């Protein structure tokens, strides 16, 4: 019982530590390092497996002490390694200029792995030490992890991350104490538990306080004399810092006209994780000092609508809400994800902001923007999407890997569905050069309008419902729930002319009107609008140098503009600074990927040693898992089969694990999840050993081809080469998730009468089945060129002739679980009950696992 | 020894040529004795090559020879922290502390060129940083008024510029938003402290026909140069320029 508690605690601590690291990375550097942390965790855990292979026997003899030592090392390393890692002069922005940064990154990576290694070893050791209790230990591991994840999120509301770090370290000591107590030690546990508190508190605060990179907005703002942080809020959504700059006013008004002399009044800045500036503007109820709000490009919709009921998505400090108030919007709904920002603006600085969210015509909704719109039955005249990210972050591409569900086709459709007739959706984005965001947004809007099946009039040509305006660094897109009228267009043009903004599209616009005040080398935005609205859209999207395909809910990566085809050309322009156009998020993750592979791939000598011991090289598994996960993150055009031979022992369990990791640690879209699942399963099917007699070449082919998809639409011809080996007629990419069962199936067909197929590290014994002598009552179409069975097998309802021996039976506990896993997966694919699967796929048989 | 022997033979056969070669070698050695100078010349050569290649971004193919000559003279290594000295003449931005950078030399050359200044022009710089850009402008014979908000950087830059004898540079610590009204109007303004807003007072302190250049992008990642022109009628035109020879935006045009 005490051991279970120790495992639970350690597991909770390590998950909490991982979540904390992502938070600390977000504060000090940028959020894309969170992905690096995930691969870190895998590296540490993977390495612990290899470690255990070597030391298990010795350690098991003194299990309690070993567990305690490892847990204590976790407690020490969690803080110590972190403090050391943060002393490295790593600057991700410099990666494209300075090769030394790669070493700093690698060093940081290796420095942060030991805590995971220690915790992984301790938990692995306990599984090895108490084989009888393996289920209970695993359960406490999982419940501990769940509790840890939940606990740390709650703790982050109350405590700054550095204090959370101390708690996590202390838990390591407490876990050690429980482990010793479970092993029958008398005084040591108490001593350890007592030490825990001072051990965690002893670290100097200056070592642990996360210091934002000097190149982040907050750090830069704080170099200005007299600027100081006047309030700070910690939470799982990020650390909020409110700054005041009395001598040098903030004057934050993105998209402000160059023609105006008006400037914002006093402002307070709110930085989230040291970046992404949002402002709170002094408001006393007097609108006179707020004239600048009418000079921003975001004021455009208020010139086309009269006192609109407005919805502001991403309200932050309230700049857009204030703009709506200034334009006398009849009602304003403000949606903000982070409750703490709303509280700051309304309570602590309520006096300053004029209690902006407490005004009768304003309501604040703490919700995620998409979720709020989807769940609301209201309709608005104007839906305004605020500029949420900082200009620097946008330009540097640090958002390239983050999901933005608010800029997808489906999102735009949802906004349109919540508009009153003739209402507007207004989206403002930073204008990059070469244009990326704005062109992508325009393409997204067209796609949304064409697919619009809601209440809005879909028979109108999308071009009649769109308008685009830009200044020198921002652009605003309007999407109307109806046609733009002549008056509206006249208003739009005069709004633009007075403020020296350029029109890039409105219905009926001529090319000579574009690119006038704020010029690009060519009128790219207008040209893009024309091309996207014309018949050559697909070609334009495909040929554009940056990735401007509209984002969808399944792939909500709006900020992914970089295409790999650009890389060679930009690399050739390295000396000119060409690489700055590669989104840095990508660059750093590519480096992390390379290092993950290098760091986690065991060296050949060790692998041979391990092989000689006839044990599995657990460490090797983490490499393909990291590869898979990161490959999926980037959507690398990887051929799955390229993983097959170089990285050998990929078991299905490791694939399942990577799937679990991916599921647990990132918010993947459903389809992406499915896709990843496919890859994992395919990999598992391909990486295993299809049969002892198959030589390598044919085995690889088998991996490619013998995974017949179960969906009738996917035809996978498979032919038998000889009786022991499967060889497809031509190599096939692994296409479908049901690879495992399907491979068993194919082999069944091709090895008539035989019954053993190796899968993973275990063997799967398969009864007689397949085409030969089998009635075809199968959901897939397998053509058997060489054999007797050449008919399509789909939908044949003939009863099975084979006896009860048919089916899959599996020996060994782990393989049994895996088999069941595959079985359920196939069932899910076919949308059937796992227990009824054998009726549809007789070749699989009932899940008769022993 | 062998080479000396060959030199002796050579000397006997063609005395005049040999003496000329010797003189050249000595001159070469004198230059080589100052590795910074060699590095600087090679840096400017790199800049020229890059400028020739980057015609796609609407930037000039050949930079003003006076600008290049100025860059051959300003000791960039004196403007970077000691730890960064070995990299001072690489064509890359370098950190100078306070979250600031010294721009890539090519970008400095390009921005200076884009100002198209008349001789002995009045220029304003917002964001002195290390003072390198101001020194290049001063080397060209212009009056430079430069404002830095970070007092540490302003003091260092002022000291450095006066040590190097750039008396035409006037450094002030303060808020760049209001410009330098006493010295206005300016023929050219460089704003290296990129903000999402272009301060209105700066536009007002620009002479009609004057130009303002702003590098845009995060630290180390300047993606474009914003060129702002004030026309004779006082209206403002902006132009976004790419510093690199960017590949055609659409592959099949």
mmCIF file with all atom_site columns, N, CA, C and O in Angstrom, chain A residues 91 94 97 215 251 253 258 260 391 395 433 436 516-519 543-545 575-576 580-581, chain B residues 50 91-92 95 104 175 177-178 196-197 200 204 216 220 223-224 237-240 245 248-249 251:
data_model
loop_
_atom_site.group_PDB
_atom_site.id
_atom_site.type_symbol
_atom_site.label_atom_id
_atom_site.label_alt_id
_atom_site.label_comp_id
_atom_site.label_asym_id
_atom_site.label_entity_id
_atom_site.label_seq_id
_atom_site.pdbx_PDB_ins_code
_atom_site.Cartn_x
_atom_site.Cartn_y
_atom_site.Cartn_z
_atom_site.occupancy
_atom_site.B_iso_or_equiv
_atom_site.pdbx_formal_charge
_atom_site.auth_seq_id
_atom_site.auth_comp_id
_atom_site.auth_asym_id
_atom_site.auth_atom_id
_atom_site.pdbx_PDB_model_num
ATOM 1   N N  . UNK A 1 91  ? 19.514 31.369 -27.021 1.00 0.00 ? 91  UNK A N  1
ATOM 2   C CA . UNK A 1 91  ? 18.623 32.383 -27.604 1.00 0.00 ? 91  UNK A CA 1
ATOM 3   C C  . UNK A 1 91  ? 18.061 31.853 -28.922 1.00 0.00 ? 91  UNK A C  1
ATOM 4   O O  . UNK A 1 91  ? 18.739 31.863 -29.945 1.00 0.00 ? 91  UNK A O  1
ATOM 5   N N  . UNK A 1 94  ? 18.425 33.518 -32.304 1.00 0.00 ? 94  UNK A N  1
ATOM 6   C CA . UNK A 1 94  ? 19.732 33.607 -32.942 1.00 0.00 ? 94  UNK A CA 1
ATOM 7   C C  . UNK A 1 94  ? 20.105 32.326 -33.671 1.00 0.00 ? 94  UNK A C  1
ATOM 8   O O  . UNK A 1 94  ? 21.189 32.242 -34.253 1.00 0.00 ? 94  UNK A O  1
ATOM 9   N N  . UNK A 1 97  ? 21.561 32.394 -37.077 1.00 0.00 ? 97  UNK A N  1
ATOM 10  C CA . UNK A 1 97  ? 22.838 33.077 -37.289 1.00 0.00 ? 97  UNK A CA 1
ATOM 11  C C  . UNK A 1 97  ? 24.003 32.379 -36.631 1.00 0.00 ? 97  UNK A C  1
ATOM 12  O O  . UNK A 1 97  ? 25.145 32.543 -37.014 1.00 0.00 ? 97  UNK A O  1
ATOM 13  N N  . UNK A 1 215 ? 14.571 39.416 -25.235 1.00 0.00 ? 215 UNK A N  1
ATOM 14  C CA . UNK A 1 215 ? 14.004 39.887 -26.500 1.00 0.00 ? 215 UNK A CA 1
ATOM 15  C C  . UNK A 1 215 ? 12.486 39.828 -26.512 1.00 0.00 ? 215 UNK A C  1
ATOM 16  O O  . UNK A 1 215 ? 11.854 40.100 -27.522 1.00 0.00 ? 215 UNK A O  1
ATOM 17  N N  . UNK A 1 251 ? 1.243  54.098 -25.578 1.00 0.00 ? 251 UNK A N  1
ATOM 18  C CA . UNK A 1 251 ? 0.700  54.497 -26.892 1.00 0.00 ? 251 UNK A CA 1
ATOM 19  C C  . UNK A 1 251 ? 0.479  53.311 -27.817 1.00 0.00 ? 251 UNK A C  1
ATOM 20  O O  . UNK A 1 251 ? 0.955  53.266 -28.947 1.00 0.00 ? 251 UNK A O  1
ATOM 21  N N  . UNK A 1 253 ? -1.623 51.373 -30.166 1.00 0.00 ? 253 UNK A N  1
ATOM 22  C CA . UNK A 1 253 ? -2.834 51.480 -30.988 1.00 0.00 ? 253 UNK A CA 1
ATOM 23  C C  . UNK A 1 253 ? -2.536 50.886 -32.354 1.00 0.00 ? 253 UNK A C  1
ATOM 24  O O  . UNK A 1 253 ? -2.278 51.611 -33.312 1.00 0.00 ? 253 UNK A O  1
ATOM 25  N N  . UNK A 1 258 ? -1.705 56.840 -40.302 1.00 0.00 ? 258 UNK A N  1
ATOM 26  C CA . UNK A 1 258 ? -0.542 57.723 -40.301 1.00 0.00 ? 258 UNK A CA 1
ATOM 27  C C  . UNK A 1 258 ? -0.958 59.177 -40.499 1.00 0.00 ? 258 UNK A C  1
ATOM 28  O O  . UNK A 1 258 ? -0.149 60.080 -40.366 1.00 0.00 ? 258 UNK A O  1
ATOM 29  N N  . UNK A 1 260 ? -3.280 60.727 -38.782 1.00 0.00 ? 260 UNK A N  1
ATOM 30  C CA . UNK A 1 260 ? -3.886 61.362 -37.615 1.00 0.00 ? 260 UNK A CA 1
ATOM 31  C C  . UNK A 1 260 ? -2.844 61.912 -36.654 1.00 0.00 ? 260 UNK A C  1
ATOM 32  O O  . UNK A 1 260 ? -1.723 61.412 -36.571 1.00 0.00 ? 260 UNK A O  1
ATOM 33  N N  . UNK A 1 391 ? 3.085  41.648 -32.666 1.00 0.00 ? 391 UNK A N  1
ATOM 34  C CA . UNK A 1 391 ? 3.604  41.771 -34.021 1.00 0.00 ? 391 UNK A CA 1
ATOM 35  C C  . UNK A 1 391 ? 4.899  40.985 -34.158 1.00 0.00 ? 391 UNK A C  1
ATOM 36  O O  . UNK A 1 391 ? 5.116  40.267 -35.133 1.00 0.00 ? 391 UNK A O  1
ATOM 37  N N  . UNK A 1 395 ? 5.677  37.965 -36.676 1.00 0.00 ? 395 UNK A N  1
ATOM 38  C CA . UNK A 1 395 ? 6.718  38.050 -37.690 1.00 0.00 ? 395 UNK A CA 1
ATOM 39  C C  . UNK A 1 395 ? 7.750  36.957 -37.516 1.00 0.00 ? 395 UNK A C  1
ATOM 40  O O  . UNK A 1 395 ? 8.288  36.436 -38.484 1.00 0.00 ? 395 UNK A O  1
ATOM 41  N N  . UNK A 1 433 ? 5.178  40.778 -44.904 1.00 0.00 ? 433 UNK A N  1
ATOM 42  C CA . UNK A 1 433 ? 5.673  40.962 -46.257 1.00 0.00 ? 433 UNK A CA 1
ATOM 43  C C  . UNK A 1 433 ? 6.770  39.941 -46.496 1.00 0.00 ? 433 UNK A C  1
ATOM 44  O O  . UNK A 1 433 ? 7.734  39.921 -45.761 1.00 0.00 ? 433 UNK A O  1
ATOM 45  N N  . UNK A 1 436 ? 1.174  36.992 -46.031 1.00 0.00 ? 436 UNK A N  1
ATOM 46  C CA . UNK A 1 436 ? 0.852  35.603 -45.710 1.00 0.00 ? 436 UNK A CA 1
ATOM 47  C C  . UNK A 1 436 ? -0.490 35.516 -44.992 1.00 0.00 ? 436 UNK A C  1
ATOM 48  O O  . UNK A 1 436 ? -1.445 34.985 -45.515 1.00 0.00 ? 436 UNK A O  1
ATOM 49  N N  . UNK A 1 516 ? -1.727 52.180 -53.090 1.00 0.00 ? 516 UNK A N  1
ATOM 50  C CA . UNK A 1 516 ? -1.577 53.607 -53.321 1.00 0.00 ? 516 UNK A CA 1
ATOM 51  C C  . UNK A 1 516 ? -0.791 54.281 -52.202 1.00 0.00 ? 516 UNK A C  1
ATOM 52  O O  . UNK A 1 516 ? 0.281  54.849 -52.422 1.00 0.00 ? 516 UNK A O  1
ATOM 53  N N  . UNK A 1 517 ? -1.313 54.212 -50.994 1.00 0.00 ? 517 UNK A N  1
ATOM 54  C CA . UNK A 1 517 ? -0.653 54.878 -49.871 1.00 0.00 ? 517 UNK A CA 1
ATOM 55  C C  . UNK A 1 517 ? 0.407  53.993 -49.231 1.00 0.00 ? 517 UNK A C  1
ATOM 56  O O  . UNK A 1 517 ? 1.469  54.445 -48.843 1.00 0.00 ? 517 UNK A O  1
ATOM 57  N N  . UNK A 1 518 ? 0.059  52.730 -49.054 1.00 0.00 ? 518 UNK A N  1
ATOM 58  C CA . UNK A 1 518 ? 0.953  51.795 -48.391 1.00 0.00 ? 518 UNK A CA 1
ATOM 59  C C  . UNK A 1 518 ? 1.314  50.725 -49.404 1.00 0.00 ? 518 UNK A C  1
ATOM 60  O O  . UNK A 1 518 ? 0.589  49.767 -49.604 1.00 0.00 ? 518 UNK A O  1
ATOM 61  N N  . UNK A 1 519 ? 2.452  50.934 -50.028 1.00 0.00 ? 519 UNK A N  1
ATOM 62  C CA . UNK A 1 519 ? 2.748  50.129 -51.206 1.00 0.00 ? 519 UNK A CA 1
ATOM 63  C C  . UNK A 1 519 ? 3.579  48.894 -50.883 1.00 0.00 ? 519 UNK A C  1
ATOM 64  O O  . UNK A 1 519 ? 4.492  48.925 -50.054 1.00 0.00 ? 519 UNK A O  1
ATOM 65  N N  . UNK A 1 543 ? 0.447  27.326 -55.986 1.00 0.00 ? 543 UNK A N  1
ATOM 66  C CA . UNK A 1 543 ? 1.689  27.919 -56.469 1.00 0.00 ? 543 UNK A CA 1
ATOM 67  C C  . UNK A 1 543 ? 2.260  28.978 -55.541 1.00 0.00 ? 543 UNK A C  1
ATOM 68  O O  . UNK A 1 543 ? 3.399  29.383 -55.693 1.00 0.00 ? 543 UNK A O  1
ATOM 69  N N  . UNK A 1 544 ? 1.461  29.455 -54.594 1.00 0.00 ? 544 UNK A N  1
ATOM 70  C CA . UNK A 1 544 ? 1.950  30.516 -53.712 1.00 0.00 ? 544 UNK A CA 1
ATOM 71  C C  . UNK A 1 544 ? 3.104  29.964 -52.890 1.00 0.00 ? 544 UNK A C  1
ATOM 72  O O  . UNK A 1 544 ? 3.048  28.838 -52.405 1.00 0.00 ? 544 UNK A O  1
ATOM 73  N N  . UNK A 1 545 ? 4.117  30.782 -52.720 1.00 0.00 ? 545 UNK A N  1
ATOM 74  C CA . UNK A 1 545 ? 5.324  30.289 -52.076 1.00 0.00 ? 545 UNK A CA 1
ATOM 75  C C  . UNK A 1 545 ? 5.096  29.908 -50.616 1.00 0.00 ? 545 UNK A C  1
ATOM 76  O O  . UNK A 1 545 ? 5.720  29.000 -50.104 1.00 0.00 ? 545 UNK A O  1
ATOM 77  N N  . UNK A 1 575 ? 23.013 34.274 -46.153 1.00 0.00 ? 575 UNK A N  1
ATOM 78  C CA . UNK A 1 575 ? 23.859 35.433 -45.893 1.00 0.00 ? 575 UNK A CA 1
ATOM 79  C C  . UNK A 1 575 ? 23.074 36.732 -45.897 1.00 0.00 ? 575 UNK A C  1
ATOM 80  O O  . UNK A 1 575 ? 23.398 37.685 -45.200 1.00 0.00 ? 575 UNK A O  1
ATOM 81  N N  . UNK A 1 576 ? 22.032 36.782 -46.682 1.00 0.00 ? 576 UNK A N  1
ATOM 82  C CA . UNK A 1 576 ? 21.227 38.002 -46.752 1.00 0.00 ? 576 UNK A CA 1
ATOM 83  C C  . UNK A 1 576 ? 20.219 38.056 -45.629 1.00 0.00 ? 576 UNK A C  1
ATOM 84  O O  . UNK A 1 576 ? 19.495 39.017 -45.489 1.00 0.00 ? 576 UNK A O  1
ATOM 85  N N  . UNK A 1 580 ? 15.303 34.296 -42.173 1.00 0.00 ? 580 UNK A N  1
ATOM 86  C CA . UNK A 1 580 ? 14.338 34.894 -41.250 1.00 0.00 ? 580 UNK A CA 1
ATOM 87  C C  . UNK A 1 580 ? 12.906 34.626 -41.701 1.00 0.00 ? 580 UNK A C  1
ATOM 88  O O  . UNK A 1 580 ? 11.972 34.785 -40.939 1.00 0.00 ? 580 UNK A O  1
ATOM 89  N N  . UNK A 1 581 ? 12.754 34.192 -42.943 1.00 0.00 ? 581 UNK A N  1
ATOM 90  C CA . UNK A 1 581 ? 11.402 33.898 -43.416 1.00 0.00 ? 581 UNK A CA 1
ATOM 91  C C  . UNK A 1 581 ? 10.951 32.488 -43.060 1.00 0.00 ? 581 UNK A C  1
ATOM 92  O O  . UNK A 1 581 ? 9.828  32.120 -43.302 1.00 0.00 ? 581 UNK A O  1
ATOM 93  N N  . UNK B 2 50  ? 25.764 40.799 -52.079 1.00 0.00 ? 50  UNK B N  1
ATOM 94  C CA . UNK B 2 50  ? 24.369 40.559 -51.689 1.00 0.00 ? 50  UNK B CA 1
ATOM 95  C C  . UNK B 2 50  ? 23.448 41.572 -52.368 1.00 0.00 ? 50  UNK B C  1
ATOM 96  O O  . UNK B 2 50  ? 22.392 41.220 -52.900 1.00 0.00 ? 50  UNK B O  1
ATOM 97  N N  . UNK B 2 91  ? 28.482 39.125 -41.474 1.00 0.00 ? 91  UNK B N  1
ATOM 98  C CA . UNK B 2 91  ? 27.268 39.799 -41.931 1.00 0.00 ? 91  UNK B CA 1
ATOM 99  C C  . UNK B 2 91  ? 26.074 39.258 -41.167 1.00 0.00 ? 91  UNK B C  1
ATOM 100 O O  . UNK B 2 91  ? 25.258 38.514 -41.701 1.00 0.00 ? 91  UNK B O  1
ATOM 101 N N  . UNK B 2 92  ? 25.995 39.601 -39.900 1.00 0.00 ? 92  UNK B N  1
ATOM 102 C CA . UNK B 2 92  ? 24.892 39.112 -39.068 1.00 0.00 ? 92  UNK B CA 1
ATOM 103 C C  . UNK B 2 92  ? 24.643 40.093 -37.932 1.00 0.00 ? 92  UNK B C  1
ATOM 104 O O  . UNK B 2 92  ? 25.542 40.837 -37.535 1.00 0.00 ? 92  UNK B O  1
ATOM 105 N N  . UNK B 2 95  ? 24.056 40.572 -30.539 1.00 0.00 ? 95  UNK B N  1
ATOM 106 C CA . UNK B 2 95  ? 23.437 41.109 -29.325 1.00 0.00 ? 95  UNK B CA 1
ATOM 107 C C  . UNK B 2 95  ? 24.339 42.151 -28.672 1.00 0.00 ? 95  UNK B C  1
ATOM 108 O O  . UNK B 2 95  ? 25.560 41.987 -28.649 1.00 0.00 ? 95  UNK B O  1
ATOM 109 N N  . UNK B 2 104 ? 22.423 43.771 -38.800 1.00 0.00 ? 104 UNK B N  1
ATOM 110 C CA . UNK B 2 104 ? 23.246 43.113 -39.814 1.00 0.00 ? 104 UNK B CA 1
ATOM 111 C C  . UNK B 2 104 ? 23.882 44.218 -40.679 1.00 0.00 ? 104 UNK B C  1
ATOM 112 O O  . UNK B 2 104 ? 23.181 45.139 -41.104 1.00 0.00 ? 104 UNK B O  1
ATOM 113 N N  . UNK B 2 175 ? 12.774 59.677 -24.695 1.00 0.00 ? 175 UNK B N  1
ATOM 114 C CA . UNK B 2 175 ? 11.681 59.078 -25.439 1.00 0.00 ? 175 UNK B CA 1
ATOM 115 C C  . UNK B 2 175 ? 11.765 59.544 -26.895 1.00 0.00 ? 175 UNK B C  1
ATOM 116 O O  . UNK B 2 175 ? 11.695 60.746 -27.162 1.00 0.00 ? 175 UNK B O  1
ATOM 117 N N  . UNK B 2 177 ? 9.663  59.248 -29.158 1.00 0.00 ? 177 UNK B N  1
ATOM 118 C CA . UNK B 2 177 ? 8.356  59.554 -29.764 1.00 0.00 ? 177 UNK B CA 1
ATOM 119 C C  . UNK B 2 177 ? 8.272  60.995 -30.254 1.00 0.00 ? 177 UNK B C  1
ATOM 120 O O  . UNK B 2 177 ? 7.713  61.267 -31.305 1.00 0.00 ? 177 UNK B O  1
ATOM 121 N N  . UNK B 2 178 ? 8.840  61.915 -29.451 1.00 0.00 ? 178 UNK B N  1
ATOM 122 C CA . UNK B 2 178 ? 8.693  63.331 -29.794 1.00 0.00 ? 178 UNK B CA 1
ATOM 123 C C  . UNK B 2 178 ? 9.791  63.831 -30.719 1.00 0.00 ? 178 UNK B C  1
ATOM 124 O O  . UNK B 2 178 ? 9.825  65.010 -31.063 1.00 0.00 ? 178 UNK B O  1
ATOM 125 N N  . UNK B 2 196 ? 4.771  49.126 -33.056 1.00 0.00 ? 196 UNK B N  1
ATOM 126 C CA . UNK B 2 196 ? 3.637  48.941 -33.972 1.00 0.00 ? 196 UNK B CA 1
ATOM 127 C C  . UNK B 2 196 ? 3.068  50.264 -34.476 1.00 0.00 ? 196 UNK B C  1
ATOM 128 O O  . UNK B 2 196 ? 2.230  50.278 -35.353 1.00 0.00 ? 196 UNK B O  1
ATOM 129 N N  . UNK B 2 197 ? 3.524  51.379 -33.915 1.00 0.00 ? 197 UNK B N  1
ATOM 130 C CA . UNK B 2 197 ? 3.031  52.669 -34.389 1.00 0.00 ? 197 UNK B CA 1
ATOM 131 C C  . UNK B 2 197 ? 4.203  53.489 -34.918 1.00 0.00 ? 197 UNK B C  1
ATOM 132 O O  . UNK B 2 197 ? 5.319  53.369 -34.416 1.00 0.00 ? 197 UNK B O  1
ATOM 133 N N  . UNK B 2 200 ? 3.726  60.094 -34.780 1.00 0.00 ? 200 UNK B N  1
ATOM 134 C CA . UNK B 2 200 ? 3.299  61.227 -35.590 1.00 0.00 ? 200 UNK B CA 1
ATOM 135 C C  . UNK B 2 200 ? 4.308  62.393 -35.565 1.00 0.00 ? 200 UNK B C  1
ATOM 136 O O  . UNK B 2 200 ? 4.626  62.967 -36.619 1.00 0.00 ? 200 UNK B O  1
ATOM 137 N N  . UNK B 2 204 ? 6.101  64.609 -38.659 1.00 0.00 ? 204 UNK B N  1
ATOM 138 C CA . UNK B 2 204 ? 6.048  66.074 -38.777 1.00 0.00 ? 204 UNK B CA 1
ATOM 139 C C  . UNK B 2 204 ? 7.435  66.696 -38.864 1.00 0.00 ? 204 UNK B C  1
ATOM 140 O O  . UNK B 2 204 ? 7.615  67.752 -39.461 1.00 0.00 ? 204 UNK B O  1
ATOM 141 N N  . UNK B 2 216 ? 11.644 46.135 -39.887 1.00 0.00 ? 216 UNK B N  1
ATOM 142 C CA . UNK B 2 216 ? 10.502 45.490 -39.243 1.00 0.00 ? 216 UNK B CA 1
ATOM 143 C C  . UNK B 2 216 ? 10.823 44.025 -38.988 1.00 0.00 ? 216 UNK B C  1
ATOM 144 O O  . UNK B 2 216 ? 11.319 43.324 -39.862 1.00 0.00 ? 216 UNK B O  1
ATOM 145 N N  . UNK B 2 220 ? 16.970 40.120 -34.308 1.00 0.00 ? 220 UNK B N  1
ATOM 146 C CA . UNK B 2 220 ? 17.696 39.161 -35.144 1.00 0.00 ? 220 UNK B CA 1
ATOM 147 C C  . UNK B 2 220 ? 16.915 38.739 -36.382 1.00 0.00 ? 220 UNK B C  1
ATOM 148 O O  . UNK B 2 220 ? 17.408 37.991 -37.203 1.00 0.00 ? 220 UNK B O  1
ATOM 149 N N  . UNK B 2 223 ? 12.649 41.279 -41.227 1.00 0.00 ? 223 UNK B N  1
ATOM 150 C CA . UNK B 2 223 ? 12.061 40.670 -42.420 1.00 0.00 ? 223 UNK B CA 1
ATOM 151 C C  . UNK B 2 223 ? 11.840 41.676 -43.532 1.00 0.00 ? 223 UNK B C  1
ATOM 152 O O  . UNK B 2 223 ? 11.778 41.306 -44.690 1.00 0.00 ? 223 UNK B O  1
ATOM 153 N N  . UNK B 2 224 ? 11.644 42.919 -43.182 1.00 0.00 ? 224 UNK B N  1
ATOM 154 C CA . UNK B 2 224 ? 11.400 43.894 -44.236 1.00 0.00 ? 224 UNK B CA 1
ATOM 155 C C  . UNK B 2 224 ? 11.799 45.283 -43.751 1.00 0.00 ? 224 UNK B C  1
ATOM 156 O O  . UNK B 2 224 ? 11.976 45.524 -42.558 1.00 0.00 ? 224 UNK B O  1
ATOM 157 N N  . UNK B 2 237 ? 3.541  58.378 -47.844 1.00 0.00 ? 237 UNK B N  1
ATOM 158 C CA . UNK B 2 237 ? 3.479  57.120 -48.578 1.00 0.00 ? 237 UNK B CA 1
ATOM 159 C C  . UNK B 2 237 ? 4.398  56.130 -47.883 1.00 0.00 ? 237 UNK B C  1
ATOM 160 O O  . UNK B 2 237 ? 5.514  56.493 -47.509 1.00 0.00 ? 237 UNK B O  1
ATOM 161 N N  . UNK B 2 238 ? 3.934  54.920 -47.718 1.00 0.00 ? 238 UNK B N  1
ATOM 162 C CA . UNK B 2 238 ? 4.848  53.902 -47.170 1.00 0.00 ? 238 UNK B CA 1
ATOM 163 C C  . UNK B 2 238 ? 5.114  52.866 -48.248 1.00 0.00 ? 238 UNK B C  1
ATOM 164 O O  . UNK B 2 238 ? 4.278  52.650 -49.132 1.00 0.00 ? 238 UNK B O  1
ATOM 165 N N  . UNK B 2 239 ? 6.262  52.253 -48.158 1.00 0.00 ? 239 UNK B N  1
ATOM 166 C CA . UNK B 2 239 ? 6.591  51.196 -49.099 1.00 0.00 ? 239 UNK B CA 1
ATOM 167 C C  . UNK B 2 239 ? 7.305  50.095 -48.334 1.00 0.00 ? 239 UNK B C  1
ATOM 168 O O  . UNK B 2 239 ? 8.253  50.364 -47.587 1.00 0.00 ? 239 UNK B O  1
ATOM 169 N N  . UNK B 2 240 ? 6.828  48.875 -48.499 1.00 0.00 ? 240 UNK B N  1
ATOM 170 C CA . UNK B 2 240 ? 7.447  47.748 -47.812 1.00 0.00 ? 240 UNK B CA 1
ATOM 171 C C  . UNK B 2 240 ? 8.481  47.135 -48.735 1.00 0.00 ? 240 UNK B C  1
ATOM 172 O O  . UNK B 2 240 ? 8.159  46.746 -49.854 1.00 0.00 ? 240 UNK B O  1
ATOM 173 N N  . UNK B 2 245 ? 16.590 38.867 -51.937 1.00 0.00 ? 245 UNK B N  1
ATOM 174 C CA . UNK B 2 245 ? 16.097 38.574 -53.277 1.00 0.00 ? 245 UNK B CA 1
ATOM 175 C C  . UNK B 2 245 ? 15.093 37.457 -53.137 1.00 0.00 ? 245 UNK B C  1
ATOM 176 O O  . UNK B 2 245 ? 15.420 36.297 -53.302 1.00 0.00 ? 245 UNK B O  1
ATOM 177 N N  . UNK B 2 248 ? 10.213 34.363 -56.475 1.00 0.00 ? 248 UNK B N  1
ATOM 178 C CA . UNK B 2 248 ? 8.897  34.845 -56.894 1.00 0.00 ? 248 UNK B CA 1
ATOM 179 C C  . UNK B 2 248 ? 7.812  34.288 -55.983 1.00 0.00 ? 248 UNK B C  1
ATOM 180 O O  . UNK B 2 248 ? 7.868  33.124 -55.595 1.00 0.00 ? 248 UNK B O  1
ATOM 181 N N  . UNK B 2 249 ? 6.851  35.129 -55.664 1.00 0.00 ? 249 UNK B N  1
ATOM 182 C CA . UNK B 2 249 ? 5.848  34.741 -54.682 1.00 0.00 ? 249 UNK B CA 1
ATOM 183 C C  . UNK B 2 249 ? 4.964  33.614 -55.190 1.00 0.00 ? 249 UNK B C  1
ATOM 184 O O  . UNK B 2 249 ? 4.540  32.749 -54.454 1.00 0.00 ? 249 UNK B O  1
ATOM 185 N N  . UNK B 2 251 ? 4.877  30.599 -57.915 1.00 0.00 ? 251 UNK B N  1
ATOM 186 C CA . UNK B 2 251 ? 5.893  29.870 -58.665 1.00 0.00 ? 251 UNK B CA 1
ATOM 187 C C  . UNK B 2 251 ? 5.721  29.994 -60.174 1.00 0.00 ? 251 UNK B C  1
ATOM 188 O O  . UNK B 2 251 ? 6.677  30.094 -60.902 1.00 0.00 ? 251 UNK B O  1
#
